[in-house]
Coordinates of C-alpha atoms in Angstrom, one line a residue:
Chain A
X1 CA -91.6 -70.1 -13.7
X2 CA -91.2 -68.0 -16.8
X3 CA -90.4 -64.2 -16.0
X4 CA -91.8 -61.5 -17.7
X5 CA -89.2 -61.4 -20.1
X6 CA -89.2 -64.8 -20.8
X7 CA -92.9 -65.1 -21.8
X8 CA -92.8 -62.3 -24.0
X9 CA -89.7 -63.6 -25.8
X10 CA -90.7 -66.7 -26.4
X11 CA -95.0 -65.7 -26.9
X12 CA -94.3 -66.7 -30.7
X13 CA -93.5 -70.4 -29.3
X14 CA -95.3 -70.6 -26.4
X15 CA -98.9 -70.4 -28.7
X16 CA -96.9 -74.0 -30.6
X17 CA -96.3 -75.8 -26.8
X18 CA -97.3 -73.9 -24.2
X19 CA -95.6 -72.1 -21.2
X20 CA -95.3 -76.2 -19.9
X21 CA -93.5 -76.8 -23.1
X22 CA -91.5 -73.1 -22.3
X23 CA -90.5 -74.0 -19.1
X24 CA -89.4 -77.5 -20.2
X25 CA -86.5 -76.4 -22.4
X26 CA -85.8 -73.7 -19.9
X27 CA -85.1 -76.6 -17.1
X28 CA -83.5 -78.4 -19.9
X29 CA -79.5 -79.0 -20.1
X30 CA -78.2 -79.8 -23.5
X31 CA -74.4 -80.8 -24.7
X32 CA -73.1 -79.8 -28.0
X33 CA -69.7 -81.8 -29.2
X34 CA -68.2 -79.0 -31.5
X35 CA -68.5 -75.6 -32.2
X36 CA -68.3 -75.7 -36.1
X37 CA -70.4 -75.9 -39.3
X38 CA -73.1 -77.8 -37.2
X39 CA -72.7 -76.6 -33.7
X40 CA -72.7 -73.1 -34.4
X41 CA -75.9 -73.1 -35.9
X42 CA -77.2 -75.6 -33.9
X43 CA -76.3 -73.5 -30.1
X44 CA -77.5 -70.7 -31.7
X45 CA -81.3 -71.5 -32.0
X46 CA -81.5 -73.4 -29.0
X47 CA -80.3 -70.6 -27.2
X48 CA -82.8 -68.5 -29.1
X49 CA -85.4 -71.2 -28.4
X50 CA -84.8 -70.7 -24.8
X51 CA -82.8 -74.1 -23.5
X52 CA -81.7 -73.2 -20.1
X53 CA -78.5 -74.6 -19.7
X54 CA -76.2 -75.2 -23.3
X55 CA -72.9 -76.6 -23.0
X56 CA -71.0 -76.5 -26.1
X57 CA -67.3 -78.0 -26.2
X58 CA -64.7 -77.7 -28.6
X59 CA -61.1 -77.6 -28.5
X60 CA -60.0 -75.0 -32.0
X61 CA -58.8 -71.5 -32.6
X62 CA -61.4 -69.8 -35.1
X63 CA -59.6 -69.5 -38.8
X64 CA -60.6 -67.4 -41.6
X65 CA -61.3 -70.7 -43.5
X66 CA -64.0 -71.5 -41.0
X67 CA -65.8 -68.6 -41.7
X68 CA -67.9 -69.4 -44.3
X69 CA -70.3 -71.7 -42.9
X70 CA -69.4 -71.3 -38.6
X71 CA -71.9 -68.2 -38.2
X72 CA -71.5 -67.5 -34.7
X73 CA -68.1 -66.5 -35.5
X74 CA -66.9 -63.3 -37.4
X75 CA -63.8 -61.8 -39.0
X76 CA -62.8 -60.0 -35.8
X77 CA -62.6 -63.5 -34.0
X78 CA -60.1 -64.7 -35.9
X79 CA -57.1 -66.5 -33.5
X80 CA -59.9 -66.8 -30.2
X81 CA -61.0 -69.4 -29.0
X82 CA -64.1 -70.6 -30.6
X83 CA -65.4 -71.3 -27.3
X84 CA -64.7 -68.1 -26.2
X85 CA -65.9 -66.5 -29.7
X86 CA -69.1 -68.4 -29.2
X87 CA -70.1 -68.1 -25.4
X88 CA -70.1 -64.7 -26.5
X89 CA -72.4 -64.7 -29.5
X90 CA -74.8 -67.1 -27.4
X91 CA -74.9 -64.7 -24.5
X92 CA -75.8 -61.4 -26.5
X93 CA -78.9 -63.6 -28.5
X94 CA -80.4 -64.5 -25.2
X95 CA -79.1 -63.5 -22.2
X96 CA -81.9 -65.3 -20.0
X97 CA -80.0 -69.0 -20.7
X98 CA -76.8 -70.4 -19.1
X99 CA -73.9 -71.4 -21.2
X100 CA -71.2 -73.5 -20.2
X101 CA -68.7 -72.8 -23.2
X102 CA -65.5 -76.0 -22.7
X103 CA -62.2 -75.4 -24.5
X104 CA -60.9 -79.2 -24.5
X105 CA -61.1 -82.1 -27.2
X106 CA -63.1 -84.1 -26.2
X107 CA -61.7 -87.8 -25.3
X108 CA -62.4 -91.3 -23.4
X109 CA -61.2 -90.0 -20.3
X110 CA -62.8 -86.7 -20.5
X111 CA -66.6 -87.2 -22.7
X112 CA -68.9 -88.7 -19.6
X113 CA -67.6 -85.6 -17.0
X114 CA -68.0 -82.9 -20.6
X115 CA -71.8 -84.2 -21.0
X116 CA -72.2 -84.5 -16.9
X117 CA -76.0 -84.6 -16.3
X118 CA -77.2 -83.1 -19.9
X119 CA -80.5 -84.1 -21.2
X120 CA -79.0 -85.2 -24.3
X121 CA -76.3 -84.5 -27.0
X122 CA -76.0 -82.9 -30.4
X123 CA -73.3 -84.4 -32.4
X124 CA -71.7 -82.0 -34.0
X125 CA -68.3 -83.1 -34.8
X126 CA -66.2 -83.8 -37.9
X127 CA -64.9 -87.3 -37.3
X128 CA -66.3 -90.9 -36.7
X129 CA -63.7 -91.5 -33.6
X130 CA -65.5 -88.7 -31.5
X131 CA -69.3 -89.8 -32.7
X132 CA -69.0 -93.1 -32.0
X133 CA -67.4 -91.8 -28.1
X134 CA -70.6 -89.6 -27.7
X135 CA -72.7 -92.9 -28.8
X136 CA -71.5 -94.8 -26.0
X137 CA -71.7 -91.9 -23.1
X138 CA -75.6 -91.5 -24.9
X139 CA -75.9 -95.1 -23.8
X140 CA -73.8 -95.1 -20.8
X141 CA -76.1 -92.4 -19.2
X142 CA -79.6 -93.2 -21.3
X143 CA -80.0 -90.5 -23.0
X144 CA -80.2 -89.2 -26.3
X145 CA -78.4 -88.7 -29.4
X146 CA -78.7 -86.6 -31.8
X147 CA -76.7 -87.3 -34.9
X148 CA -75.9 -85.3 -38.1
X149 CA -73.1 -85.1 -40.3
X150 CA -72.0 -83.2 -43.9
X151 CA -69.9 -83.2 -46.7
X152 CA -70.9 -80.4 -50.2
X153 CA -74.4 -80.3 -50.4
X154 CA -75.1 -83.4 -48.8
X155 CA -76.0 -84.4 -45.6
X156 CA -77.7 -86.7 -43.0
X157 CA -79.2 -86.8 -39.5
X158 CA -81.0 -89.4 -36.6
X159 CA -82.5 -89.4 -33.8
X160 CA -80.9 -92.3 -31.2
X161 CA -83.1 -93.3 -28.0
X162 CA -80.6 -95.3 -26.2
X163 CA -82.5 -99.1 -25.3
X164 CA -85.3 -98.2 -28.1
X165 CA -83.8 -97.6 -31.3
X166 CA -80.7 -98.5 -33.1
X167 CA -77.8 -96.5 -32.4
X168 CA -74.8 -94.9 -34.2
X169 CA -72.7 -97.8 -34.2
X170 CA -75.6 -100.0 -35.4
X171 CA -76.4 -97.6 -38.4
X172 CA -72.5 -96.9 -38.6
X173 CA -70.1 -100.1 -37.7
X174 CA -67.6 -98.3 -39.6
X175 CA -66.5 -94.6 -40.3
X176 CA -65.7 -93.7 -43.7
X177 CA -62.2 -92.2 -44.7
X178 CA -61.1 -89.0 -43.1
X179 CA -60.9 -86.4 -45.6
X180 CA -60.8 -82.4 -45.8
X181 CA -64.2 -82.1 -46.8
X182 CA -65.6 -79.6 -49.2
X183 CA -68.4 -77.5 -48.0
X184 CA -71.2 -74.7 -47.9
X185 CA -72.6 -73.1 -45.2
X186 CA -75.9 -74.1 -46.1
X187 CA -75.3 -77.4 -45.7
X188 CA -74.7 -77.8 -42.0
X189 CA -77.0 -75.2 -41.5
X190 CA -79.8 -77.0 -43.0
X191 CA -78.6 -80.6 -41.3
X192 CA -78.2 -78.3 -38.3
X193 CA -81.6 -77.7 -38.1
X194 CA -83.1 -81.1 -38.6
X195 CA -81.2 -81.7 -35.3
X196 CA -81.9 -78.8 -33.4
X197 CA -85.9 -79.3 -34.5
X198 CA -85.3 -82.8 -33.0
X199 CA -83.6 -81.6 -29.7
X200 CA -86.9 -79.3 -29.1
X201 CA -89.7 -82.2 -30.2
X202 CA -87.6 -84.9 -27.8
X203 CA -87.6 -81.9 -24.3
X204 CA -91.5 -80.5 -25.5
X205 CA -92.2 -84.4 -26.3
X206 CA -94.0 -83.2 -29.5
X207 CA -94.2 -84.9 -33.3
X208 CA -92.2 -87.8 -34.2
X209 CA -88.8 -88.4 -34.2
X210 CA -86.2 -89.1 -36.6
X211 CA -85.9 -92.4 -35.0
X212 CA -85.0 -95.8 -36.8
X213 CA -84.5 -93.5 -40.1
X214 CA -81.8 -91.9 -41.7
X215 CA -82.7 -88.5 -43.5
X216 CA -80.6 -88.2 -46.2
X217 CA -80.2 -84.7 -47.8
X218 CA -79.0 -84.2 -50.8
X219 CA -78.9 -80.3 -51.8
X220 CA -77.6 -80.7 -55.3
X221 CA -81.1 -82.0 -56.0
X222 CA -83.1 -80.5 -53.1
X223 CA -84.3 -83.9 -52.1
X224 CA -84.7 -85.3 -48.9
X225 CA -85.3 -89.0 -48.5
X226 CA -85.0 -91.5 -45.5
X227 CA -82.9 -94.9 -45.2
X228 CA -84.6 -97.2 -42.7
X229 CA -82.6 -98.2 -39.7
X230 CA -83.0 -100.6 -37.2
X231 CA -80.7 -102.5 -34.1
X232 CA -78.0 -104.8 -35.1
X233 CA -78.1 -107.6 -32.6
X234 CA -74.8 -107.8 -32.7
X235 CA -74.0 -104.7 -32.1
X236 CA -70.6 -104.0 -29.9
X237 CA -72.1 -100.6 -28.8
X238 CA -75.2 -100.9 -27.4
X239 CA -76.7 -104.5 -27.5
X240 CA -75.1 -107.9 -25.9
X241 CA -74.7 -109.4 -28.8
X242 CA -71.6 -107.5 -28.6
X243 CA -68.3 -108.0 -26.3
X244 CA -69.2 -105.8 -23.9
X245 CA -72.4 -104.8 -22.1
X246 CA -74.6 -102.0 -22.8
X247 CA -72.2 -98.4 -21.8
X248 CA -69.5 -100.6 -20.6
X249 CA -67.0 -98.7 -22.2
X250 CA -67.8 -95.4 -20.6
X251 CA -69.5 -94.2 -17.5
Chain B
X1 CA -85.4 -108.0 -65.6
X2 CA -84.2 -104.5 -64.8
X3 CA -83.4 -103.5 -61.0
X4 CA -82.9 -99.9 -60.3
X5 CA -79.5 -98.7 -58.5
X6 CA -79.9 -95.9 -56.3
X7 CA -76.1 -93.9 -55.0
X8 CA -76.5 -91.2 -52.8
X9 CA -73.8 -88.4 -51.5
X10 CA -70.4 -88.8 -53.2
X11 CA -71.6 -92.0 -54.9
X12 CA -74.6 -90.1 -56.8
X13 CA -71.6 -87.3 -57.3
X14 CA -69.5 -89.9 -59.3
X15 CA -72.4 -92.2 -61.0
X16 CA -75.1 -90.8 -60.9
X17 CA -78.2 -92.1 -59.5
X18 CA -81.7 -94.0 -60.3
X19 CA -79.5 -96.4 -63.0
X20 CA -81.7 -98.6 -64.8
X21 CA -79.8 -101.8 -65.1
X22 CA -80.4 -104.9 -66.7
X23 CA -80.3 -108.1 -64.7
X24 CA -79.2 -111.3 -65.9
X25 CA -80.2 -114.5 -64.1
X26 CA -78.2 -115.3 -60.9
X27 CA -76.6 -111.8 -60.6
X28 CA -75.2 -111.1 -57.2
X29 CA -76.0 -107.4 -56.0
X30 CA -72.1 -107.0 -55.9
X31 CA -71.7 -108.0 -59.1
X32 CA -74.4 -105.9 -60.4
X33 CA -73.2 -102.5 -58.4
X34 CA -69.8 -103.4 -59.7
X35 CA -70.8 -103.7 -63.1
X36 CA -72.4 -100.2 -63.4
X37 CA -69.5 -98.7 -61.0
X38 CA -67.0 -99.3 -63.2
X39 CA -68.3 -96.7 -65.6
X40 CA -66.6 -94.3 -63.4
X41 CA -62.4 -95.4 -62.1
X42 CA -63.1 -92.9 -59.4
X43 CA -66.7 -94.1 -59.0
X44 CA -65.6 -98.0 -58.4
X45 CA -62.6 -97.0 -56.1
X46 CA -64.6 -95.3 -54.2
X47 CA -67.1 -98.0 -53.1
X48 CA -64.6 -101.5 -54.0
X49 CA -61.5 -102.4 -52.3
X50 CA -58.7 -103.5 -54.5
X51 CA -60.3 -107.4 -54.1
X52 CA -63.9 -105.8 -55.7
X53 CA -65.7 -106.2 -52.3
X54 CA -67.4 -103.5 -50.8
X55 CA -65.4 -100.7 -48.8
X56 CA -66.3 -101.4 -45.3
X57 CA -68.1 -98.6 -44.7
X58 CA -70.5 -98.6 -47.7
X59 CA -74.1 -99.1 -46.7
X60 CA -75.9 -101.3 -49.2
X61 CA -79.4 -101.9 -49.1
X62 CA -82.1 -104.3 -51.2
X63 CA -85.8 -102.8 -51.4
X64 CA -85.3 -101.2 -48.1
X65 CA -83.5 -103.8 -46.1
X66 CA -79.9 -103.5 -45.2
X67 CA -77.9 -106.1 -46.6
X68 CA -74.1 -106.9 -45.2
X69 CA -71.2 -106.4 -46.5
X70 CA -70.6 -110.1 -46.4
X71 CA -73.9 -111.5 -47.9
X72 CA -73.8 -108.9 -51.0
X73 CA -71.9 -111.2 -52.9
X74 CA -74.2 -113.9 -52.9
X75 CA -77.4 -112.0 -52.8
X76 CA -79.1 -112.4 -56.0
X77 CA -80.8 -109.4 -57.7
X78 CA -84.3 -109.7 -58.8
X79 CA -86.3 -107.9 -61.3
X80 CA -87.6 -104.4 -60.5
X81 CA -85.3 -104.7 -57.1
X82 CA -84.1 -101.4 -55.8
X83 CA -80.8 -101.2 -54.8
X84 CA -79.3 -98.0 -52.3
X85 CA -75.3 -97.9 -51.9
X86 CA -75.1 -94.9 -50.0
X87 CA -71.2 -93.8 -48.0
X88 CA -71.9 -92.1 -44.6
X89 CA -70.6 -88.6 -44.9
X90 CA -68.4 -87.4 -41.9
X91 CA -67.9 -83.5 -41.6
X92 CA -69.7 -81.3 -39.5

């Protein structure tokens, strides 16, 4: 049940889905890999939107270099932990949801514990190594993932259903170079949203999602466009055609 | 016979995008791609490996449909094709 408070924060939202809707992202449990560019923005409107349970992991120190585009933290969080920096931000916008802020990286050993019994997880990370860990453990525990990833003014997010649609690996086999990437806030913010949009349409079950497509933003030109995806038979991640069986790598 | 190229992210950065090339008979879509690439050093090396194949990463796709790594080389290019070479970007 939604208190008081609850329905007269969220009245705005509840007219789109409905108290239903309402109490379905508040019984909802959500696991976001990174507090950076993306995750910042990312835990910040789902708080607002009234998911009742956000864990957000992430394992840095906040710099002053990080502050142009990582909005839940400020100048005067400079040398915290940006798990500590951003439990804090996330409890002040909406005090009526539980966060579960993890200072750790996030690894093989650790990733299936981090996302526990989550409803899904918002990749928000910065390398390939990580994204294609969280793909597995999305597989592993059948839930899904939700994908996006930046670089300047460009950008590009997906919806994976685990068993349904193709998945990271399928769309990815390979990651591209590491690099220190250039980049705006804007950029992540924007990508940020097409995935937090995503997380909210997947727990209200309304719209369509990015599923089996690629959006691909490109901000230079303020176009958006789509790549069509679909499974790879062969792929070592989440069909047989690979070595291993579905999630056999992590549980 | 003219088949359009289409680079996205750090590819449309370096070459541009929506290239208007013209196809000869029996050109391979790697042949093609590396072709108009080379207008750019920086361009090329980012999408071909020192042997001129594709980087491993680069997703290449024919009128929609992804085509591998592999078979680029001896896909043929048709006219009014559109081709999409597009690099996954990786920050967050």
């Amino acid at each position: 049940m939604l208190s008081v408070r609850e329905q007269e924060r969220y009245r705005r939202q509840v007219l789109l889905f409905g108290e239903e809707g309402q109490e379905r992202l508040k019984n909802a449990r959500i696991f976001i890999a990174g507090a950076g560019g993306l995750g910042c923005p990312i835990a910040l409107y789902l708080a607002v939107a009234g998911i009742g349970t956000i864990t957000i992991a992430d394992k840095d120190v906040v710099e002053q270099t990080n502050l142009n585009r990582q909005i839940l933290h400020y100048d005067r969080d400079i040398g915290r932990k940006k798990t500590v920096s951003a439990e804090e931000k996330l409890r002040e916008a909406n005090p009526d949801i539980r966060v579960d802020a993890i200072d750790t990286t996030i690894d093989a050993g650790n990733v299936s514990r981090l996302v526990g019994r989550s409803d899904g997880i918002v990749d928000a990370m910065d390398n390939y190594s990580t994204r294609y860990m969280l793909n597995e453990t999305a597989i592993a525990k059948k839930i899904p993932l939700f994908h996006g990833a930046i670089r300047g003014l460009h950008g590009q997010a997906t919806t994976i259903i685990p068993g349904e649609t193709a998945c990271l690996a399928c769309i990815f086999p390979h990651a591209p170079p590491q690099e220190v990437f250039p980049v705006i806030g804007v950029t992540p913010g924007f990508i940020g949203m097409v995935q937090a949009t995503e997380v909210i349409k997947y727990l209200t079950g309304q719209g369509n999602l990015l599923t089996n497509r690629l959006l691909i933003w490109d901000g230079m030109e303020s176009r958006a466009e789509e790549l069509s995806v679909e499974r790879n038979p062969a792929c070592s991640a989440c069909c047989r055609g690979g070595k291993t069986t579905p999630g056999e790598k992590i549980r | 016979m003219t088949a359009t190229i289409r680079f996205f992210a750090r590819f449309r950065e370096l070459l541009g995008t929506d290239i208007q090339a013209p196809v000869e008979a029996g050109a391979t879509l790697t042949g093609l791609v590396r072709r108009i690439a080379k207008q750019n050093s920086e361009g090329y090396e980012a999408i071909f490996d020192e042997s001129g194949n594709f980087r491993e990463f680069v997703i290449i796709m024919k009128n929609g449909k992804r085509i591998e790594r592999g078979a680029a080389g001896i896909t043929l290019v048709s006219d009014n094709d559109e081709i999409a070479v597009f690099p996954p970007v990786a920050g967050g």
